[in-house]
CSV table of C-alpha atoms and ligand atoms in Angstrom, one decimal:
chain,number,residue,atom,x,y,z
A,1097,MET,CA,-0.1,0.0,0.0
A,1098,PRO,CA,2.5,2.6,-1.2
A,1099,ASN,CA,0.1,5.4,-1.1
A,1100,ALA,CA,-1.3,5.1,2.3
A,1101,ALA,CA,2.4,4.5,3.5
A,1102,ALA,CA,3.1,8.0,2.1
A,1103,GLY,CA,0.1,9.5,3.8
A,1104,VAL,CA,-2.0,9.8,0.9
A,1105,LEU,CA,-5.5,8.1,0.4
A,1106,GLU,CA,-5.5,5.6,-2.4
A,1107,PRO,CA,-7.6,6.8,-5.2
A,1108,ARG,CA,-9.4,3.6,-5.3
A,1109,ILE,CA,-10.3,3.8,-1.6
A,1110,ALA,CA,-11.2,7.5,-1.9
A,1111,ALA,CA,-13.5,6.8,-4.7
A,1112,ALA,CA,-15.1,3.9,-2.8
A,1113,LEU,CA,-15.6,6.1,0.4
A,1114,HIS,CA,-17.2,8.7,-1.9
A,1115,ASP,CA,-19.5,6.3,-3.6
A,1116,ALA,CA,-20.4,4.8,-0.1
A,1117,GLY,CA,-21.5,8.2,1.1
A,1118,GLN,CA,-18.7,8.2,3.8
A,1119,ALA,CA,-18.2,12.0,3.8
A,1120,ALA,CA,-17.2,12.2,7.5
A,1121,LEU,CA,-14.2,9.9,6.9
A,1122,LEU,CA,-13.0,11.7,3.9
A,1123,ALA,CA,-13.1,14.9,5.9
A,1124,ALA,CA,-11.4,13.5,8.8
A,1125,TRP,CA,-8.5,12.0,6.6
A,1126,ASP,CA,-7.2,15.4,5.8
A,1127,ARG,CA,-6.5,16.3,9.5
A,1128,LEU,CA,-4.8,13.0,10.3
A,1129,GLU,CA,-1.2,12.6,11.3
A,1130,ALA,CA,0.9,10.4,8.9
A,1131,ALA,CA,0.9,7.4,11.3
A,1132,ASP,CA,-2.9,7.4,11.8
A,1133,ARG,CA,-3.2,7.7,8.0
A,1134,ARG,CA,-1.1,4.6,7.7
A,1135,THR,CA,-3.1,2.5,10.1
A,1136,LEU,CA,-6.6,3.9,8.8
A,1137,GLY,CA,-5.5,3.1,5.3
A,1138,ALA,CA,-4.7,-0.3,6.2
A,1139,ASP,CA,-8.2,-0.8,7.9
A,1140,LEU,CA,-9.9,0.9,4.8
A,1141,SER,CA,-8.1,-1.4,2.4
A,1142,ALA,CA,-9.6,-4.4,4.0
A,1143,VAL,CA,-13.2,-3.1,3.8
A,1144,ASP,CA,-15.4,-5.1,1.4
A,1145,TRP,CA,-17.1,-2.3,-0.3
A,1146,ASP,CA,-20.1,-4.4,-1.8
A,1147,LEU,CA,-20.8,-5.7,1.7
A,1148,LEU,CA,-20.7,-2.3,3.1
A,1149,ARG,CA,-23.5,-1.2,0.6
A,1150,GLU,CA,-25.5,-4.1,2.0
A,1151,MET,CA,-24.7,-3.0,5.5
A,1152,ARG,CA,-25.8,0.5,4.8
A,1153,ALA,CA,-29.2,-0.8,3.5
A,1154,LEU,CA,-29.8,-2.7,6.6
A,1155,GLN,CA,-28.8,0.4,8.7
A,1156,ALA,CA,-31.2,2.6,6.7
A,1157,ALA,CA,-34.0,0.1,7.4
A,1158,GLY,CA,-33.5,0.7,11.0
A,1159,THR,CA,-34.8,-2.4,12.4
A,1160,THR,CA,-33.0,-5.5,14.2
A,1161,ALA,CA,-35.6,-7.7,12.8
A,1162,THR,CA,-33.8,-10.4,10.6
A,1163,PRO,CA,-34.8,-9.8,7.0
A,1164,GLY,CA,-36.5,-12.5,5.0
A,1165,LEU,CA,-38.1,-14.2,7.8
A,1166,PRO,CA,-41.1,-16.4,6.8
A,1167,ASP,CA,-44.4,-16.2,8.3
A,1168,LEU,CA,-43.9,-17.9,11.8
A,1169,THR,CA,-47.6,-18.5,12.5
A,1170,ARG,CA,-47.1,-21.4,10.0
A,1171,ALA,CA,-44.1,-22.8,12.0
A,1172,PHE,CA,-44.0,-25.7,14.4
A,1173,THR,CA,-41.3,-27.6,16.3
A,1174,PRO,CA,-40.0,-30.4,14.3
A,1175,PRO,CA,-39.7,-33.9,15.7
A,1176,CYS,CA,-36.7,-34.3,18.1
A,1177,LEU,CA,-34.8,-37.4,18.9
A,1178,VAL,CA,-34.3,-37.3,22.7
A,1179,LEU,CA,-31.1,-38.4,24.0
A,1180,GLY,CA,-31.3,-41.6,26.0
A,1181,GLN,CA,-35.0,-42.2,25.2
A,1182,ALA,CA,-35.7,-45.9,24.5
A,1183,ASP,CA,-38.8,-45.2,22.1
A,1184,ASN,CA,-36.9,-43.0,19.7
A,1185,PRO,CA,-37.2,-43.9,16.2
A,1186,ILE,CA,-33.5,-44.9,16.1
A,1187,PRO,CA,-32.7,-46.9,19.4
A,1188,PRO,CA,-30.2,-45.1,21.4
A,1189,GLY,CA,-27.8,-48.1,21.7
A,1190,ARG,CA,-27.5,-48.2,17.9
A,1191,ALA,CA,-26.7,-44.5,17.9
A,1192,VAL,CA,-24.1,-44.9,20.6
A,1193,GLU,CA,-22.6,-47.8,18.8
A,1194,ARG,CA,-22.4,-45.7,15.4
A,1195,GLY,CA,-21.0,-42.6,17.2
A,1196,THR,CA,-18.5,-44.7,19.0
A,1197,ALA,CA,-17.3,-46.2,15.8
A,1198,ALA,CA,-16.8,-42.9,14.2
A,1199,LEU,CA,-14.8,-41.6,17.0
A,1200,ALA,CA,-12.7,-44.8,17.0
A,1201,ALA,CA,-12.1,-44.4,13.3
A,1202,GLY,CA,-10.8,-40.8,13.7
A,1203,SER,CA,-13.5,-39.4,11.2
A,1204,VAL,CA,-14.9,-36.7,13.8
A,1205,GLY,CA,-13.3,-33.5,14.1
A,1206,ALA,CA,-14.3,-30.4,16.3
A,1207,ILE,CA,-14.5,-26.6,16.0
A,1208,LEU,CA,-14.4,-24.6,19.1
A,1209,VAL,CA,-15.7,-20.9,18.4
A,1210,ALA,CA,-13.8,-18.6,20.8
A,1211,GLY,CA,-13.6,-15.4,18.8
A,1212,GLY,CA,-16.3,-13.4,20.8
A,1213,GLN,CA,-15.6,-10.2,22.5
A,1214,GLY,CA,-17.4,-11.3,25.7
A,1215,SER,CA,-18.6,-7.8,26.4
A,1216,ARG,CA,-21.6,-8.8,28.7
A,1217,LEU,CA,-19.0,-10.6,31.0
A,1218,GLY,CA,-16.7,-7.7,31.2
A,1219,TYR,CA,-13.6,-10.1,31.6
A,1220,ASP,CA,-10.2,-8.6,30.6
A,1221,GLY,CA,-9.1,-11.2,28.1
A,1222,PRO,CA,-10.6,-14.0,25.9
A,1223,LYS,CA,-13.4,-15.8,27.7
A,1224,GLY,CA,-11.5,-19.0,27.1
A,1225,LEU,CA,-9.0,-17.9,29.8
A,1226,TYR,CA,-11.8,-17.2,32.4
A,1227,PRO,CA,-11.1,-19.5,35.5
A,1228,VAL,CA,-14.4,-21.2,35.6
A,1229,GLY,CA,-13.7,-24.5,37.5
A,1230,PRO,CA,-15.6,-24.3,40.8
A,1231,VAL,CA,-12.8,-26.1,42.6
A,1232,SER,CA,-9.8,-26.3,40.3
A,1233,LYS,CA,-10.1,-22.6,38.8
A,1234,ALA,CA,-9.5,-24.5,35.5
A,1235,THR,CA,-10.1,-22.1,32.5
A,1236,LEU,CA,-12.8,-22.6,30.1
A,1237,PHE,CA,-10.2,-23.7,27.4
A,1238,GLN,CA,-8.9,-26.2,29.9
A,1239,MET,CA,-12.2,-27.7,30.6
A,1240,LEU,CA,-13.2,-28.0,27.0
A,1241,LEU,CA,-10.0,-29.0,25.4
A,1242,GLY,CA,-10.0,-31.6,28.4
A,1243,LYS,CA,-13.0,-33.2,26.8
A,1244,LEU,CA,-11.0,-34.2,23.7
A,1245,VAL,CA,-8.2,-35.5,25.9
A,1246,ALA,CA,-10.8,-37.7,27.5
A,1247,ALA,CA,-12.2,-38.8,24.1
A,1248,ARG,CA,-8.7,-39.7,23.0
A,1249,ARG,CA,-8.2,-41.8,26.1
A,1250,ARG,CA,-11.6,-43.6,25.6
A,1251,HIS,CA,-11.5,-44.1,21.7
A,1252,GLY,CA,-7.8,-44.3,21.1
A,1253,ARG,CA,-7.8,-41.6,18.4
A,1254,ASP,CA,-7.4,-37.8,18.5
A,1255,VAL,CA,-10.2,-35.5,17.7
A,1256,PRO,CA,-8.6,-32.8,15.4
A,1257,LEU,CA,-9.6,-29.6,16.7
A,1258,ALA,CA,-9.8,-26.2,15.0
A,1259,ILE,CA,-10.1,-23.1,17.2
A,1260,MET,CA,-11.6,-20.0,15.9
A,1261,THR,CA,-10.1,-16.8,17.2
A,1262,SER,CA,-10.6,-13.2,16.2
A,1263,SER,CA,-8.7,-9.9,16.3
A,1264,ALA,CA,-10.0,-9.7,20.1
A,1265,THR,CA,-8.8,-13.2,21.1
A,1266,ASP,CA,-6.2,-14.4,18.7
A,1267,SER,CA,-2.8,-13.6,20.3
A,1268,ALA,CA,-3.9,-14.2,24.0
A,1269,THR,CA,-5.2,-17.6,22.8
A,1270,ARG,CA,-2.1,-18.7,21.0
A,1271,ASP,CA,0.1,-17.6,24.0
A,1272,PHE,CA,-2.2,-19.5,26.2
A,1273,LEU,CA,-2.1,-22.8,24.2
A,1274,ALA,CA,1.9,-22.5,23.9
A,1275,ARG,CA,2.0,-21.8,27.7
A,1276,GLU,CA,-0.3,-24.6,28.7
A,1277,ASN,CA,1.0,-27.2,26.2
A,1278,SER,CA,-2.2,-27.3,24.3
A,1279,CYS,CA,-3.9,-28.5,27.4
A,1280,GLY,CA,-2.7,-32.0,26.8
A,1281,LEU,CA,-3.6,-32.3,23.1
A,1282,ALA,CA,-1.1,-32.9,20.3
A,1283,PRO,CA,-0.3,-29.4,18.9
A,1284,ASP,CA,-0.2,-30.8,15.5
A,1285,ARG,CA,-3.9,-31.9,16.0
A,1286,ILE,CA,-4.9,-28.2,16.6
A,1287,PHE,CA,-5.6,-25.6,13.9
A,1288,VAL,CA,-6.0,-22.0,15.0
A,1289,PHE,CA,-7.8,-19.8,12.5
A,1290,ARG,CA,-8.8,-16.2,12.7
A,1291,GLN,CA,-12.4,-14.9,11.8
A,1292,ALA,CA,-12.8,-11.6,9.9
A,1293,ASP,CA,-13.8,-8.2,11.5
A,1294,LEU,CA,-16.5,-6.0,10.1
A,1295,PRO,CA,-16.9,-2.2,10.5
A,1296,ALA,CA,-19.4,-0.7,13.0
A,1297,LEU,CA,-21.7,1.9,11.6
A,1298,ASP,CA,-23.2,5.1,13.2
A,1299,ALA,CA,-26.9,4.0,13.9
A,1300,THR,CA,-28.3,7.2,12.6
A,1301,THR,CA,-26.1,8.3,9.8
A,1302,GLY,CA,-24.5,5.0,8.6
A,1303,GLN,CA,-21.0,6.7,8.7
A,1304,LEU,CA,-18.1,4.3,9.4
A,1305,LEU,CA,-16.9,4.9,12.9
A,1306,ARG,CA,-13.3,5.2,14.2
A,1307,ASP,CA,-12.3,3.7,17.5
A,1308,ARG,CA,-9.1,5.8,17.4
A,1309,GLN,CA,-7.9,8.5,15.1
A,1310,GLY,CA,-6.2,6.0,12.9
A,1311,ARG,CA,-8.4,2.9,13.3
A,1312,LEU,CA,-11.8,2.0,12.2
A,1313,ALA,CA,-14.2,0.7,15.0
A,1314,LEU,CA,-14.2,-3.0,13.9
A,1315,ALA,CA,-15.7,-6.2,15.7
A,1316,PRO,CA,-15.7,-9.8,14.8
A,1317,ASP,CA,-18.1,-11.0,12.2
A,1318,GLY,CA,-20.1,-13.3,14.4
A,1319,HIS,CA,-19.8,-17.0,15.0
A,1320,GLY,CA,-21.0,-17.6,11.4
A,1321,GLY,CA,-17.7,-16.0,10.3
A,1322,MET,CA,-16.5,-19.6,10.9
A,1323,LEU,CA,-17.6,-20.7,7.5
A,1324,THR,CA,-15.6,-18.4,5.4
A,1325,ALA,CA,-12.6,-18.2,7.7
A,1326,LEU,CA,-12.3,-21.8,7.9
A,1327,ALA,CA,-12.4,-22.1,4.1
A,1328,ARG,CA,-10.0,-19.1,3.5
A,1329,SER,CA,-7.5,-20.3,6.3
A,1330,GLY,CA,-7.2,-23.8,4.8
A,1331,GLY,CA,-9.1,-25.3,7.7
A,1332,LEU,CA,-11.5,-27.4,5.7
A,1333,ASP,CA,-8.5,-28.8,3.7
A,1334,TRP,CA,-6.8,-29.4,7.0
A,1335,PHE,CA,-9.7,-31.4,8.3
A,1336,ALA,CA,-9.8,-33.4,5.1
A,1337,SER,CA,-6.1,-34.0,5.4
A,1338,GLN,CA,-6.7,-35.4,8.9
A,1339,GLY,CA,-9.3,-37.9,7.7
A,1340,VAL,CA,-12.2,-36.0,9.2
A,1341,GLU,CA,-15.7,-36.4,7.5
A,1342,HIS,CA,-17.9,-34.8,10.2
A,1343,VAL,CA,-17.2,-31.7,12.3
A,1344,VAL,CA,-18.8,-30.7,15.6
A,1345,SER,CA,-18.8,-27.1,16.6
A,1346,PHE,CA,-19.3,-25.8,20.1
A,1347,GLN,CA,-18.8,-22.5,21.9
A,1348,VAL,CA,-16.2,-21.4,24.4
A,1349,ASP,CA,-18.6,-20.2,27.0
A,1350,ASN,CA,-20.4,-23.5,27.8
A,1351,PRO,CA,-18.2,-25.9,29.9
A,1352,LEU,CA,-20.9,-28.5,30.1
A,1353,ALA,CA,-21.1,-28.9,26.3
A,1354,MET,CA,-20.8,-32.5,25.1
A,1355,PRO,CA,-20.1,-32.1,21.3
A,1356,LEU,CA,-18.6,-35.6,21.1
A,1357,HIS,CA,-21.4,-37.5,22.9
A,1358,PRO,CA,-21.5,-40.8,20.8
A,1359,GLU,CA,-25.2,-41.0,20.9
A,1360,PHE,CA,-25.6,-37.5,19.3
A,1361,LEU,CA,-22.9,-38.3,16.8
A,1362,GLY,CA,-24.6,-41.5,16.0
A,1363,TYR,CA,-28.0,-39.9,15.3
A,1364,HIS,CA,-26.3,-37.4,13.1
A,1365,LEU,CA,-24.6,-40.3,11.2
A,1366,LEU,CA,-27.5,-42.6,11.0
A,1367,THR,CA,-30.0,-39.9,9.8
A,1368,GLU,CA,-27.3,-38.9,7.1
A,1369,ALA,CA,-27.8,-35.4,8.2
A,1370,ASP,CA,-26.0,-32.4,6.8
A,1371,PHE,CA,-26.6,-30.4,9.9
A,1372,SER,CA,-27.4,-31.9,13.4
A,1373,THR,CA,-27.9,-29.8,16.4
A,1374,GLN,CA,-28.5,-30.1,20.1
A,1375,VAL,CA,-31.5,-28.4,21.7
A,1376,ILE,CA,-32.8,-28.2,25.3
A,1377,ARG,CA,-36.5,-28.1,26.3
A,1378,LYS,CA,-37.5,-24.4,26.7
A,1379,ARG,CA,-39.8,-24.0,29.7
A,1380,GLU,CA,-40.4,-20.3,29.8
A,1381,PRO,CA,-41.3,-18.1,26.8
A,1382,GLY,CA,-38.5,-15.7,27.8
A,1383,GLU,CA,-35.5,-18.0,27.7
A,1384,ARG,CA,-32.8,-16.3,25.8
A,1385,VAL,CA,-32.1,-19.1,23.3
A,1386,GLY,CA,-33.0,-19.4,19.7
A,1387,ALA,CA,-35.7,-21.9,18.8
A,1388,VAL,CA,-35.4,-24.6,16.2
A,1389,VAL,CA,-38.5,-24.6,14.1
A,1390,ASP,CA,-39.9,-26.1,10.8
A,1391,CYS,CA,-41.6,-23.6,8.6
A,1392,ASP,CA,-42.9,-24.7,5.3
A,1393,GLY,CA,-40.7,-27.8,5.3
A,1394,VAL,CA,-37.5,-25.8,6.1
A,1395,HIS,CA,-35.7,-26.1,9.3
A,1396,ARG,CA,-34.1,-22.9,10.7
A,1397,VAL,CA,-33.2,-21.3,14.1
A,1398,ILE,CA,-35.2,-18.3,15.0
A,1399,GLU,CA,-33.4,-15.9,17.4
A,1400,TYR,CA,-35.4,-15.1,20.5
A,1401,SER,CA,-35.5,-11.5,19.5
A,1402,ASP,CA,-37.2,-12.5,16.2
A,1403,LEU,CA,-39.9,-14.6,17.9
A,1404,PRO,CA,-43.0,-12.5,18.5
A,1405,PRO,CA,-43.9,-12.7,22.3
A,1406,ALA,CA,-47.2,-14.0,21.6
A,1407,LEU,CA,-45.8,-16.9,19.6
A,1408,ALA,CA,-43.1,-17.4,22.1
A,1409,ALA,CA,-45.6,-17.9,24.8
A,1410,ASP,CA,-48.0,-20.1,22.6
A,1411,ARG,CA,-48.5,-23.6,24.2
A,1412,SER,CA,-50.0,-26.8,22.8
A,1413,ALA,CA,-52.7,-28.8,24.5
A,1414,ASP,CA,-50.3,-30.7,26.7
A,1415,GLY,CA,-48.9,-27.4,28.1
A,1416,ARG,CA,-45.6,-27.7,26.3
A,1417,LEU,CA,-44.4,-24.4,24.6
A,1418,ARG,CA,-45.1,-24.6,21.0
A,1419,PHE,CA,-41.5,-23.6,20.2
A,1420,HIS,CA,-39.7,-25.6,22.9
A,1421,ALA,CA,-36.6,-26.7,21.0
A,1422,GLY,CA,-34.0,-24.2,22.3
A,1423,SER,CA,-30.8,-24.1,20.5
A,1424,ILE,CA,-27.5,-24.4,22.5
A,1425,ALA,CA,-25.1,-23.9,19.6
A,1426,VAL,CA,-23.7,-27.5,19.6
A,1427,HIS,CA,-23.9,-28.6,16.0
A,1428,ALA,CA,-22.6,-31.4,13.8
A,1429,PHE,CA,-21.9,-30.9,10.1
A,1430,ALA,CA,-20.9,-33.2,7.4
A,1431,ARG,CA,-17.7,-31.7,6.2
A,1432,ALA,CA,-19.0,-32.0,2.5
A,1433,PHE,CA,-21.8,-29.7,3.5
A,1434,LEU,CA,-19.5,-27.0,4.9
A,1435,GLU,CA,-17.6,-27.1,1.7
A,1436,ARG,CA,-20.7,-26.8,-0.4
A,1437,ALA,CA,-22.0,-23.8,1.9
A,1438,ALA,CA,-18.5,-22.0,1.8
A,1439,ALA,CA,-18.4,-22.1,-2.0
A,1440,HIS,CA,-21.3,-19.6,-1.9
A,1441,ARG,CA,-20.7,-16.0,-0.9
A,1442,ASP,CA,-24.2,-15.4,0.4
A,1443,SER,CA,-24.7,-18.5,2.4
A,1444,LEU,CA,-25.3,-16.6,5.6
A,1445,PRO,CA,-27.1,-13.3,6.0
A,1446,LEU,CA,-25.9,-10.4,8.0
A,1447,HIS,CA,-27.7,-9.7,11.5
A,1448,ILE,CA,-27.7,-6.4,13.0
A,1449,ALA,CA,-27.5,-5.3,16.8
A,1450,PHE,CA,-27.6,-1.9,18.3
A,1451,LYS,CA,-24.5,-1.5,20.5
A,1452,ALA,CA,-22.7,1.1,22.6
A,1453,VAL,CA,-19.4,1.4,20.5
A,1454,PRO,CA,-16.7,4.0,21.6
A,1455,PHE,CA,-15.8,6.4,18.6
A,1456,VAL,CA,-14.0,9.5,17.7
A,1457,ASP,CA,-16.2,12.5,17.0
A,1458,GLU,CA,-15.6,15.2,14.4
A,1459,ARG,CA,-13.6,17.3,16.8
A,1460,GLY,CA,-11.2,14.4,17.3
A,1461,GLU,CA,-12.5,13.5,20.8
A,1462,ARG,CA,-13.0,9.8,21.8
A,1463,ILE,CA,-16.6,9.2,23.2
A,1464,VAL,CA,-17.4,6.2,25.1
A,1465,PRO,CA,-21.3,6.2,24.8
A,1466,ARG,CA,-23.5,4.6,27.6
A,1467,SER,CA,-26.3,3.7,25.3
A,1468,PRO,CA,-26.3,2.1,21.8
A,1469,ASN,CA,-25.1,4.5,19.1
A,1470,ALA,CA,-24.0,2.1,16.7
A,1471,ILE,CA,-24.8,-1.0,14.5
A,1472,LYS,CA,-22.7,-4.1,14.8
A,1473,PHE,CA,-23.0,-6.8,12.1
A,1474,GLU,CA,-22.7,-10.4,12.6
A,1475,ARG,CA,-23.4,-13.8,10.8
A,1476,PHE,CA,-24.8,-16.7,12.6
A,1477,ILE,CA,-23.7,-20.3,11.8
A,1478,PHE,CA,-27.2,-21.7,12.5
A,1479,ASP,CA,-28.3,-19.8,9.3
A,1480,LEU,CA,-26.7,-22.8,7.5
A,1481,MET,CA,-29.7,-24.9,8.6
A,1482,PRO,CA,-32.2,-24.1,5.8
A,1483,LEU,CA,-29.4,-25.1,3.2
A,1484,ALA,CA,-29.1,-28.4,4.7
A,1485,ARG,CA,-30.7,-31.4,2.8
A,1486,ARG,CA,-31.5,-33.2,6.0
A,1487,VAL,CA,-31.4,-31.9,9.7
A,1488,CYS,CA,-31.4,-33.9,12.9
A,1489,VAL,CA,-32.6,-32.3,16.0
A,1490,VAL,CA,-31.4,-34.0,19.2
A,1491,GLU,CA,-32.9,-32.9,22.5
A,1492,ILE,CA,-30.5,-33.1,25.5
A,1493,ASP,CA,-31.0,-32.5,29.3
A,1494,ALA,CA,-29.9,-28.9,30.0
A,1495,ALA,CA,-28.5,-30.1,33.4
A,1496,ASP,CA,-26.1,-32.4,31.6
A,1497,GLY,CA,-24.9,-30.0,28.7
A,1498,PHE,CA,-25.6,-26.5,29.0
A,1499,ALA,CA,-24.4,-23.9,31.3
A,1500,PRO,CA,-23.2,-20.7,29.5
A,1501,LEU,CA,-21.1,-18.1,31.0
A,1502,LYS,CA,-22.4,-14.8,29.5
A,1503,ASN,CA,-23.0,-12.3,32.3
A,1504,ALA,CA,-21.0,-10.4,35.0
A,1505,ALA,CA,-21.7,-11.2,38.6
A,1506,GLY,CA,-25.2,-10.0,39.8
A,1507,ALA,CA,-27.2,-10.7,36.6
A,1508,ALA,CA,-30.3,-13.0,36.8
A,1509,SER,CA,-28.7,-15.8,34.8
A,1510,ASP,CA,-25.6,-17.1,33.2
A,1511,THR,CA,-23.0,-15.7,35.5
A,1512,GLU,CA,-20.0,-17.5,37.0
A,1513,ALA,CA,-22.3,-18.5,40.1
A,1514,HIS,CA,-24.8,-20.1,38.0
A,1515,VAL,CA,-22.1,-22.0,36.0
A,1516,HIS,CA,-20.4,-23.1,39.3
A,1517,ALA,CA,-23.8,-24.4,40.6
A,1518,ALA,CA,-24.5,-26.3,37.4
A,1519,LEU,CA,-20.9,-27.9,37.2
A,1520,VAL,CA,-21.2,-28.9,40.9
A,1521,ASP,CA,-24.8,-30.3,40.3
A,1522,HIS,CA,-23.7,-32.3,37.4
A,1523,ALA,CA,-20.8,-33.9,39.2
A,1524,ARG,CA,-22.8,-34.7,42.1
A,1525,ARG,CA,-25.5,-36.5,39.9
A,1526,LEU,CA,-22.7,-38.5,38.2
A,1527,LEU,CA,-21.1,-39.3,41.5
A,1528,ALA,CA,-24.4,-40.5,43.0
A,1529,ARG,CA,-24.8,-42.9,40.0
A,1530,ARG,CA,-21.8,-44.6,41.4
A,1531,GLY,CA,-23.0,-44.6,44.9
A,1532,ILE,CA,-20.7,-41.7,46.1
A,1533,GLU,CA,-22.2,-39.3,48.5
A,1534,VAL,CA,-21.1,-35.5,48.7
A,1535,ALA,CA,-21.6,-33.8,52.0
A,1536,GLU,CA,-24.1,-30.9,51.8
A,1537,GLY,CA,-22.7,-27.7,50.7
A,1538,VAL,CA,-19.4,-29.2,49.4
A,1539,ALA,CA,-18.3,-28.3,46.0
A,1540,VAL,CA,-17.1,-31.2,43.7
A,1541,GLU,CA,-15.8,-31.0,40.1
A,1542,LEU,CA,-15.0,-33.5,37.6
A,1543,ASP,CA,-11.6,-33.4,35.8
A,1544,THR,CA,-13.0,-33.2,32.3
A,1545,ALA,CA,-9.7,-34.7,30.9
A,1546,ARG,CA,-10.5,-38.0,32.7
A,1547,ILE,CA,-14.1,-38.3,33.2
A,1548,ILE,CA,-16.7,-38.2,30.5
A,1549,ASP,CA,-19.4,-40.1,32.4
A,1550,GLU,CA,-19.8,-42.2,35.5
A,1551,HIS,CA,-18.0,-45.2,34.0
A,1552,ASP,CA,-14.7,-43.2,34.3
A,1553,ILE,CA,-15.2,-42.7,38.1
A,1554,SER,CA,-12.8,-45.0,40.0
A,1555,LEU,CA,-13.7,-44.1,43.6
A,1556,PRO,CA,-15.4,-47.1,45.3
A,1557,ALA,CA,-19.1,-47.0,46.0
A,1558,GLY,CA,-20.0,-45.8,49.5
A,1559,THR,CA,-17.2,-43.1,49.4
A,1560,ARG,CA,-18.1,-40.0,51.2
A,1561,ILE,CA,-16.6,-36.7,50.0
A,1562,GLU,CA,-16.4,-34.1,53.0
A,1563,SER,CA,-14.4,-31.4,51.4
A,1564,PRO,CA,-14.0,-29.7,48.0
A,1565,ARG,CA,-12.4,-32.1,45.6
A,1566,VAL,CA,-11.7,-32.4,41.8
A,1567,VAL,CA,-12.7,-36.0,41.0
A,1568,GLY,CA,-10.5,-37.8,38.6
A,1569,ARG,CA,-7.3,-35.7,39.2
A,1570,ALA,CA,-4.2,-37.7,40.0
X,1828,UTP,P1,-22.0,-14.5,22.2
X,1828,UTP,O1,-23.1,-14.3,21.1
X,1828,UTP,O2,-22.5,-15.0,23.5
X,1828,UTP,O3,-21.1,-13.5,22.3
X,1828,UTP,O4,-21.2,-15.7,21.6
X,1828,UTP,P2,-19.8,-13.1,23.1
X,1828,UTP,O5,-18.9,-12.3,22.3
X,1828,UTP,O6,-19.3,-14.3,23.7
X,1828,UTP,O7,-20.4,-12.3,24.3
X,1828,UTP,P3,-21.1,-10.7,24.2
X,1828,UTP,O8,-22.3,-11.0,23.5
X,1828,UTP,O9,-20.2,-9.8,23.7
X,1828,UTP,O10,-21.2,-10.5,25.7
X,1828,UTP,C1,-21.5,-17.0,21.6
X,1828,UTP,C2,-20.2,-17.9,21.1
X,1828,UTP,O11,-19.9,-17.5,19.9
X,1828,UTP,C3,-18.5,-17.0,19.9
X,1828,UTP,C4,-18.2,-16.7,21.3
X,1828,UTP,O12,-16.8,-16.7,21.5
X,1828,UTP,C5,-18.9,-17.6,22.1
X,1828,UTP,O13,-18.3,-18.9,22.1
X,1828,UTP,N1,-18.4,-15.9,19.0
X,1828,UTP,C6,-19.2,-14.8,19.0
X,1828,UTP,C7,-17.4,-15.8,18.0
X,1828,UTP,O14,-16.5,-16.9,18.0
X,1828,UTP,N2,-17.2,-14.8,17.2
X,1828,UTP,C8,-18.1,-13.8,17.2
X,1828,UTP,O15,-17.8,-12.9,16.3
X,1828,UTP,C9,-19.0,-13.8,18.2
């Protein structure tokens, strides 16, 4: 970028800014120091101007409602296989057998999405480094990567793992993995790739915002950024080179996630689904999880903010919520499906959210707003669902597989305290199945690298645990 290095705005970029109606930035450029021009020039040269046009149109529409939603009054909850339920159309035992065989054959890979900014949690660093273990203080990364260590021990094969980072989390994540010896996984079986950023726009004017004099206000492009980033980084080819045919994705903030559950994988494989997904039974209309629905024969996930309150509260005659299949973002994909989807630029639509985004104003002052002033754009991986030829929905018990860390202490849900309670409760239930008692009020935790389920617990029945303990740790 010779021109920007010399402090001159490249004519191509100047023209694009002009065409995109970005008068504020063009005016600001003239007042910038050389160093700021260099960095801003670099940010601008990465802008996708066609996409910016699309983003401006969404901003001008002024609504957070997802465009192109079908008429949800025609939607219903699709049939779900229920984990462990004997009268499923596919017997659970058969699914376990099939999933176990795939894990033993080494044909299953995993993607951990860990590029989010974690703004609600307010933790200084990537969420993966948050010490969430109720007794051990193990980080989210340690607990989740531990599950792949345990799977290797049980099935005798590595599960190749791709970790998605972002500009917000990349270097701290790589440093962490180096420092912690990849949490016990083979480093050559981990592929770290970085998702893209998208610019934030002023919510009223649609102008590009600057975070500093010489930097655009940028944010990761949502967990759906995974699709393009995986393809561009060579991640899909890497999975193919590792012998992976099916990939599970899971999120860094859910330490109870069970992406490698053999029964779940078995259903995915036996139904020959392109896209399988774990759901929990929604009990309250206000639960902030998306709903898996079938509308006009097409499966999709409807964000909770897109589901009109009356429909969200609608119940069937048996008292169940009409839309009860709550998405927890644990998915399984056929690798071939991801390859097909990645080949299309428009596979995933943009969603918009109003957020408080710090910016430099026209006088050059940095403003940190308290209320939303900007629009951020994100893609969601679940929007791939309508493109799948076959979708398999598997209901799991939330107490076994869903405890997300989203909010700072004091919030009504999804705080560290809630996650601790869920992890301890889960450990207690598994221990109880082996006849092990835990004294009231005592915190217990399972070492995820050693214990997948109660069969891995070696303490003798009748043991009583009287003080905080990490079970499974040598
Ligand atoms: P959330 O939507 O909860 O976002 O992400 P977040 O960034 O963690 O938290 P807030 O909304 O700023 O408070 C759900 C999962 O998707 C990942 C996150 O890391 C988390 O695992 N994610 C989210 C990405 O990988 N990239 C993104 O751009 C957004």
